Short mmCIF file of C-alpha atoms in Angstrom, two decimals:
data_model
loop_
_atom_site.label_atom_id
_atom_site.label_comp_id
_atom_site.label_asym_id
_atom_site.label_seq_id
_atom_site.Cartn_x
_atom_site.Cartn_y
_atom_site.Cartn_z
CA MET W 1 -159.54 -158.75 68.60
CA LYS W 2 -159.41 -156.85 71.82
CA LYS W 3 -160.59 -153.27 71.81
CA SER W 4 -157.91 -150.81 72.82
CA LYS W 5 -158.53 -148.83 75.95
CA PHE W 6 -157.33 -145.36 76.79
CA THR W 7 -154.98 -145.19 79.71
CA LEU W 8 -155.49 -142.61 82.44
CA ILE W 9 -152.54 -140.60 81.16
CA GLU W 10 -153.95 -140.57 77.62
CA LEU W 11 -157.32 -139.37 78.92
CA LEU W 12 -155.65 -136.60 80.90
CA VAL W 13 -153.74 -135.51 77.80
CA ILE W 14 -156.97 -135.37 75.79
CA VAL W 15 -158.68 -133.35 78.49
CA ALA W 16 -155.70 -130.98 78.61
CA ILE W 17 -155.81 -130.51 74.83
CA ILE W 18 -159.53 -129.81 74.92
CA GLY W 19 -158.93 -127.26 77.69
CA ILE W 20 -156.22 -125.53 75.65
CA LEU W 21 -158.43 -125.41 72.55
CA ALA W 22 -161.32 -123.99 74.59
CA SER W 23 -159.08 -121.29 76.06
CA LEU W 24 -158.03 -120.30 72.55
CA LEU W 25 -161.54 -120.33 71.12
CA LEU W 26 -163.49 -118.59 73.89
CA PRO W 27 -161.91 -115.13 73.45
CA ALA W 28 -162.55 -115.33 69.70
CA LEU W 29 -166.16 -116.38 70.30
CA SER W 30 -166.61 -113.60 72.84
CA LYS W 31 -165.23 -111.05 70.38
CA ALA W 32 -167.48 -112.36 67.61
CA ARG W 33 -170.50 -112.16 69.92
CA GLU W 34 -169.73 -108.55 70.86
CA THR W 35 -169.14 -107.64 67.20
CA ALA W 36 -172.57 -109.03 66.37
CA LYS W 37 -174.15 -107.05 69.22
CA SER W 38 -172.46 -103.86 68.02
CA ALA W 39 -173.76 -104.48 64.49
CA SER W 40 -177.28 -104.97 65.89
CA CYS W 41 -176.91 -101.72 67.82
CA ILE W 42 -175.94 -99.91 64.60
CA ASN W 43 -179.14 -101.15 62.98
CA THR W 44 -181.20 -99.97 65.97
CA MET W 45 -179.65 -96.50 65.76
CA LYS W 46 -180.31 -96.34 62.01
CA GLN W 47 -183.99 -97.05 62.64
CA LEU W 48 -184.05 -94.23 65.20
CA GLY W 49 -182.38 -92.01 62.61
CA ILE W 50 -185.35 -92.61 60.31
CA SER W 51 -187.68 -91.74 63.20
CA PHE W 52 -185.84 -88.44 63.76
CA ILE W 53 -186.10 -87.49 60.09
CA MET W 54 -189.83 -88.30 59.97
CA PHE W 55 -190.37 -86.25 63.13
CA THR W 56 -188.57 -83.22 61.69
CA ASP W 57 -190.64 -83.51 58.50
CA ASP W 58 -193.77 -82.97 60.60
CA ASN W 59 -192.33 -80.33 62.95
CA ASP W 60 -190.92 -77.57 60.76
CA SER W 61 -187.54 -79.35 60.65
CA TYR W 62 -186.99 -79.02 64.43
CA MET W 63 -185.39 -81.89 66.32
CA PRO W 64 -187.22 -83.21 69.43
CA THR W 65 -186.54 -81.69 72.84
CA SER W 66 -186.47 -82.91 76.43
CA ASN W 67 -188.12 -81.46 79.53
CA HIS W 68 -187.74 -82.38 83.17
CA GLY W 69 -189.06 -81.20 86.51
CA TYR W 70 -192.02 -78.99 87.23
CA GLU W 71 -192.81 -78.52 83.55
CA GLY W 72 -193.20 -82.28 83.11
CA ARG W 73 -191.06 -85.15 81.90
CA VAL W 74 -191.53 -85.09 78.13
CA THR W 75 -188.29 -86.32 76.59
CA TRP W 76 -187.08 -86.68 73.01
CA ASP W 77 -188.09 -90.35 72.87
CA ASP W 78 -191.64 -89.44 73.96
CA HIS W 79 -191.84 -87.14 70.94
CA LEU W 80 -190.72 -89.97 68.63
CA ALA W 81 -193.59 -92.24 69.68
CA GLY W 82 -195.68 -92.72 66.57
CA TYR W 83 -192.55 -92.70 64.40
CA ASP W 84 -190.55 -95.44 66.13
CA GLY W 85 -192.97 -98.36 65.88
CA ARG W 86 -194.86 -97.48 69.06
CA GLU W 87 -198.31 -95.93 69.18
CA SER W 88 -198.40 -92.17 69.75
CA LEU W 89 -198.55 -91.30 73.44
CA SER W 90 -201.25 -89.48 75.35
CA GLY W 91 -200.26 -86.34 77.24
CA ALA W 92 -200.36 -88.24 80.53
CA ALA W 93 -198.12 -91.01 79.19
CA LYS W 94 -195.62 -88.45 77.88
CA HIS W 95 -195.44 -86.72 81.25
CA GLY W 96 -195.02 -89.98 83.14
CA ALA W 97 -191.63 -90.65 84.72
CA THR W 98 -191.17 -94.20 83.37
CA PHE W 99 -192.74 -96.92 81.28
CA PRO W 100 -193.13 -99.83 83.73
CA LYS W 101 -192.55 -103.24 82.17
CA THR W 102 -195.48 -104.66 84.12
CA ILE W 103 -197.76 -102.31 82.15
CA TYR W 104 -196.01 -101.85 78.79
CA GLY W 105 -194.28 -105.23 78.48
CA ASP W 106 -190.67 -106.36 78.32
CA ASP W 107 -190.25 -105.45 74.64
CA TYR W 108 -191.69 -101.93 74.74
CA ALA W 109 -188.25 -100.27 74.63
CA GLN W 110 -186.84 -102.57 71.96
CA ALA W 111 -186.31 -99.68 69.52
CA TYR W 112 -184.20 -97.87 72.15
CA THR W 113 -182.15 -100.75 73.53
CA CYS W 114 -178.69 -101.66 72.25
CA ALA W 115 -178.07 -105.42 72.11
CA SER W 116 -174.96 -105.09 74.27
CA ASP W 117 -176.78 -103.13 76.97
CA PRO W 118 -177.57 -105.25 80.07
CA GLY W 119 -180.78 -103.22 80.32
CA ILE W 120 -180.84 -102.94 84.12
CA ARG W 121 -182.33 -99.57 85.03
CA TYR W 122 -183.24 -98.08 88.40
CA TYR W 123 -185.92 -95.52 89.15
CA GLY W 124 -185.30 -94.68 92.76
CA ASP W 125 -183.76 -97.25 95.08
CA GLY W 126 -184.17 -100.78 93.84
CA ASN W 127 -187.07 -100.13 91.45
CA THR W 128 -186.20 -101.95 88.22
CA ASN W 129 -189.74 -101.97 86.82
CA THR W 130 -188.63 -99.62 84.07
CA SER W 131 -187.92 -99.56 80.33
CA THR W 132 -184.41 -99.13 78.98
CA ARG W 133 -183.06 -96.28 76.89
CA SER W 134 -179.53 -96.97 75.61
CA TYR W 135 -179.07 -93.62 73.85
CA SER W 136 -178.88 -89.89 74.59
CA MET W 137 -179.10 -86.86 72.32
CA THR W 138 -176.25 -84.39 72.13
CA TYR W 139 -176.93 -81.46 74.44
CA MET W 140 -177.69 -77.90 73.41
CA TYR W 141 -177.57 -75.36 76.21
CA ILE W 142 -180.89 -73.72 77.07
CA GLY W 143 -180.72 -70.48 78.97
CA GLY W 144 -179.92 -66.91 78.09
CA SER W 145 -178.33 -68.18 74.89
CA ILE W 146 -178.50 -71.35 72.85
CA GLY W 147 -174.96 -72.41 73.48
CA GLU W 148 -173.14 -70.31 70.92
CA THR W 149 -171.71 -67.52 73.08
CA SER W 150 -168.51 -67.41 75.10
CA GLY W 151 -168.63 -69.80 78.04
CA TYR W 152 -171.20 -72.11 76.47
CA LEU W 153 -169.33 -73.38 73.43
CA LYS W 154 -169.14 -76.86 74.93
CA TYR W 155 -172.93 -77.27 74.62
CA GLN W 156 -173.59 -77.17 70.88
CA GLY W 157 -175.63 -80.33 70.38
CA VAL W 158 -178.91 -80.85 68.57
CA GLY W 159 -181.46 -80.86 71.40
CA GLY W 160 -181.88 -79.05 74.68
CA LYS W 161 -183.02 -80.16 78.09
CA THR W 162 -184.72 -77.76 80.44
CA ASN W 163 -186.06 -77.83 83.98
CA GLY W 164 -188.52 -75.07 83.17
CA GLY W 165 -189.13 -72.60 80.40
CA THR W 166 -189.39 -73.36 76.72
CA PRO W 167 -187.32 -76.23 75.30
CA LYS W 168 -185.24 -75.45 72.24
CA SER W 169 -183.66 -77.59 69.57
CA ARG W 170 -181.87 -77.30 66.25
CA LYS W 171 -183.49 -77.25 62.86
CA LEU W 172 -182.26 -80.18 60.82
CA SER W 173 -182.52 -78.05 57.69
CA ALA W 174 -180.23 -75.41 59.23
CA MET W 175 -177.36 -77.78 59.95
CA GLY W 176 -174.57 -77.28 57.47
CA ASN W 177 -172.87 -80.64 58.01
CA THR W 178 -175.50 -83.26 58.80
CA SER W 179 -173.21 -86.17 57.86
CA GLY W 180 -170.62 -84.96 60.39
CA THR W 181 -172.93 -83.96 63.25
CA ILE W 182 -173.72 -86.38 66.07
CA THR W 183 -177.38 -86.73 67.03
CA LEU W 184 -177.31 -89.74 69.38
CA VAL W 185 -174.59 -91.33 71.49
CA GLU W 186 -174.66 -94.63 73.35
CA ASN W 187 -175.26 -94.13 77.05
CA GLN W 188 -175.76 -97.36 78.98
CA HIS W 189 -176.30 -95.60 82.29
CA LYS W 190 -178.41 -97.22 85.00
CA LYS W 191 -180.52 -94.04 85.17
CA ASN W 192 -181.08 -93.72 81.42
CA LEU W 193 -184.75 -94.69 81.44
CA LEU W 194 -187.14 -94.48 78.52
CA GLY W 195 -189.30 -91.38 78.96
CA ASN W 196 -187.28 -90.03 81.89
CA GLY W 197 -185.41 -86.72 82.12
CA TRP W 198 -182.36 -87.92 84.06
CA GLN W 199 -180.11 -88.89 81.14
CA PRO W 200 -181.77 -87.76 77.90
CA THR W 201 -178.77 -85.71 76.76
CA GLN W 202 -174.98 -85.88 76.80
CA TYR W 203 -172.28 -83.38 75.92
CA ALA W 204 -168.68 -84.02 74.96
CA GLN W 205 -167.14 -83.37 78.37
CA SER W 206 -169.45 -85.79 80.18
CA TYR W 207 -168.88 -88.41 77.49
CA TYR W 208 -165.13 -87.92 77.83
CA ASN W 209 -165.47 -88.80 81.52
CA LYS W 210 -167.16 -92.07 80.55
CA TYR W 211 -164.36 -92.76 78.08
CA ASN W 212 -161.70 -92.17 80.73
CA ASN W 213 -163.49 -94.44 83.20
CA GLY W 214 -163.89 -97.27 80.70
CA LYS W 215 -167.68 -96.95 80.63
CA LEU W 216 -168.20 -96.74 76.88
CA PRO W 217 -169.60 -99.89 75.25
CA HIS W 218 -168.07 -102.21 72.66
CA LEU W 219 -164.52 -103.30 71.91
CA ASN W 220 -161.50 -100.99 71.83
CA SER W 221 -163.56 -98.12 73.32
CA LYS W 222 -165.31 -97.70 69.97
CA SER W 223 -168.92 -96.55 70.24
CA ASN W 224 -171.67 -96.09 67.67
CA TYR W 225 -172.81 -92.56 66.87
CA LEU W 226 -175.95 -91.59 64.95
CA MET W 227 -175.37 -88.67 62.61
CA ALA W 228 -177.97 -86.07 61.75
CA ASP W 229 -178.37 -87.37 58.19
CA GLY W 230 -179.39 -90.79 59.56
CA HIS W 231 -176.24 -92.85 59.03
CA VAL W 232 -174.19 -94.38 61.87
CA GLU W 233 -170.43 -94.08 62.43
CA LYS W 234 -168.26 -96.14 64.77
CA PHE W 235 -165.44 -94.16 66.39
CA ASN W 236 -163.03 -94.15 69.23
CA PHE W 237 -164.32 -91.20 71.26
CA LEU W 238 -161.19 -89.11 70.63
CA ASN W 239 -161.92 -89.17 66.88
CA THR W 240 -165.17 -87.28 67.48
CA LEU W 241 -163.13 -84.29 68.67
CA ILE W 242 -161.18 -83.89 65.43
CA LYS W 243 -161.86 -80.58 63.67
CA THR W 244 -162.00 -80.03 59.93
CA ASP W 245 -158.43 -78.68 60.00
CA GLY W 246 -157.20 -81.95 61.51
CA THR W 247 -156.54 -80.63 65.02
CA SER W 248 -158.23 -81.92 68.18
CA ALA W 249 -160.51 -80.03 70.56
CA LEU W 250 -159.53 -82.30 73.47
CA ALA W 251 -157.53 -79.55 75.19
CA PHE W 252 -160.64 -77.31 75.09
CA ILE W 253 -163.27 -79.93 75.87
CA ASN W 254 -164.35 -78.07 79.04
CA SER W 255 -165.05 -74.85 77.15
CA ASP W 256 -165.24 -75.17 73.36
CA ILE W 257 -166.02 -78.09 71.07
CA SER W 258 -166.69 -75.95 67.99
CA ASP W 259 -166.10 -77.50 64.56
CA THR W 260 -166.14 -81.07 65.89
CA TYR W 261 -168.66 -83.86 65.48
CA TRP W 262 -170.39 -82.50 68.59
CA ASP W 263 -171.04 -79.10 67.00
CA ALA W 264 -174.51 -78.91 65.40
CA SER W 265 -174.24 -75.14 64.85
CA ARG W 266 -171.97 -75.51 61.82
#
């Protein structure tokens, strides 16, 4: 019996069918891959939430702060060393501008890197010998007030950043709504370096700009947010501006985000 052979037309039809099936499957596979990365990122943030709580237990309930400039470069993640799986840092290491991969290794920033973050960071022009930080704390204004007077009601986060003077932060024990207060947001910025003071904090207005420009990670513009009690929520950014009375603070984002997820003073 002769073996049947495929004709050229039959082979082309098979190839076409395979191509159609691949085109249908690839988007689904891509979505599944991104969903898995987002889930991994949630787990990473939860682990950092535990680190925050352990830190506050040892520091009179205060959240970590960030400093930049002439007073040094000690950022919130430097303070968490010793709680996050890394060894505690020396004073010199805390004040350093970066954690070079050639010295600390490729996996040093694993606890601070979201799985969906490409991890490419620049310190200066073209210097990528740095460690990634995928997250930023919510910003509390540091100046003549702590962000709770007229004109500063858009800066009511959990931790401050200063270029001099004494850093300030919130007391975890003083927050009245820890389950509805954002501590960390995802910030996959090329200048968000572990241990560096360029992008350690974010406030609602700046995050809104990222949302508008399509620079928030994950599908459907939904990002992961670490809450002060240690659990993680996944929201569309606009949902973080909803107040307890059901109204939105979007119209006042440049001046007042009181009673939203960004308000740690509640």
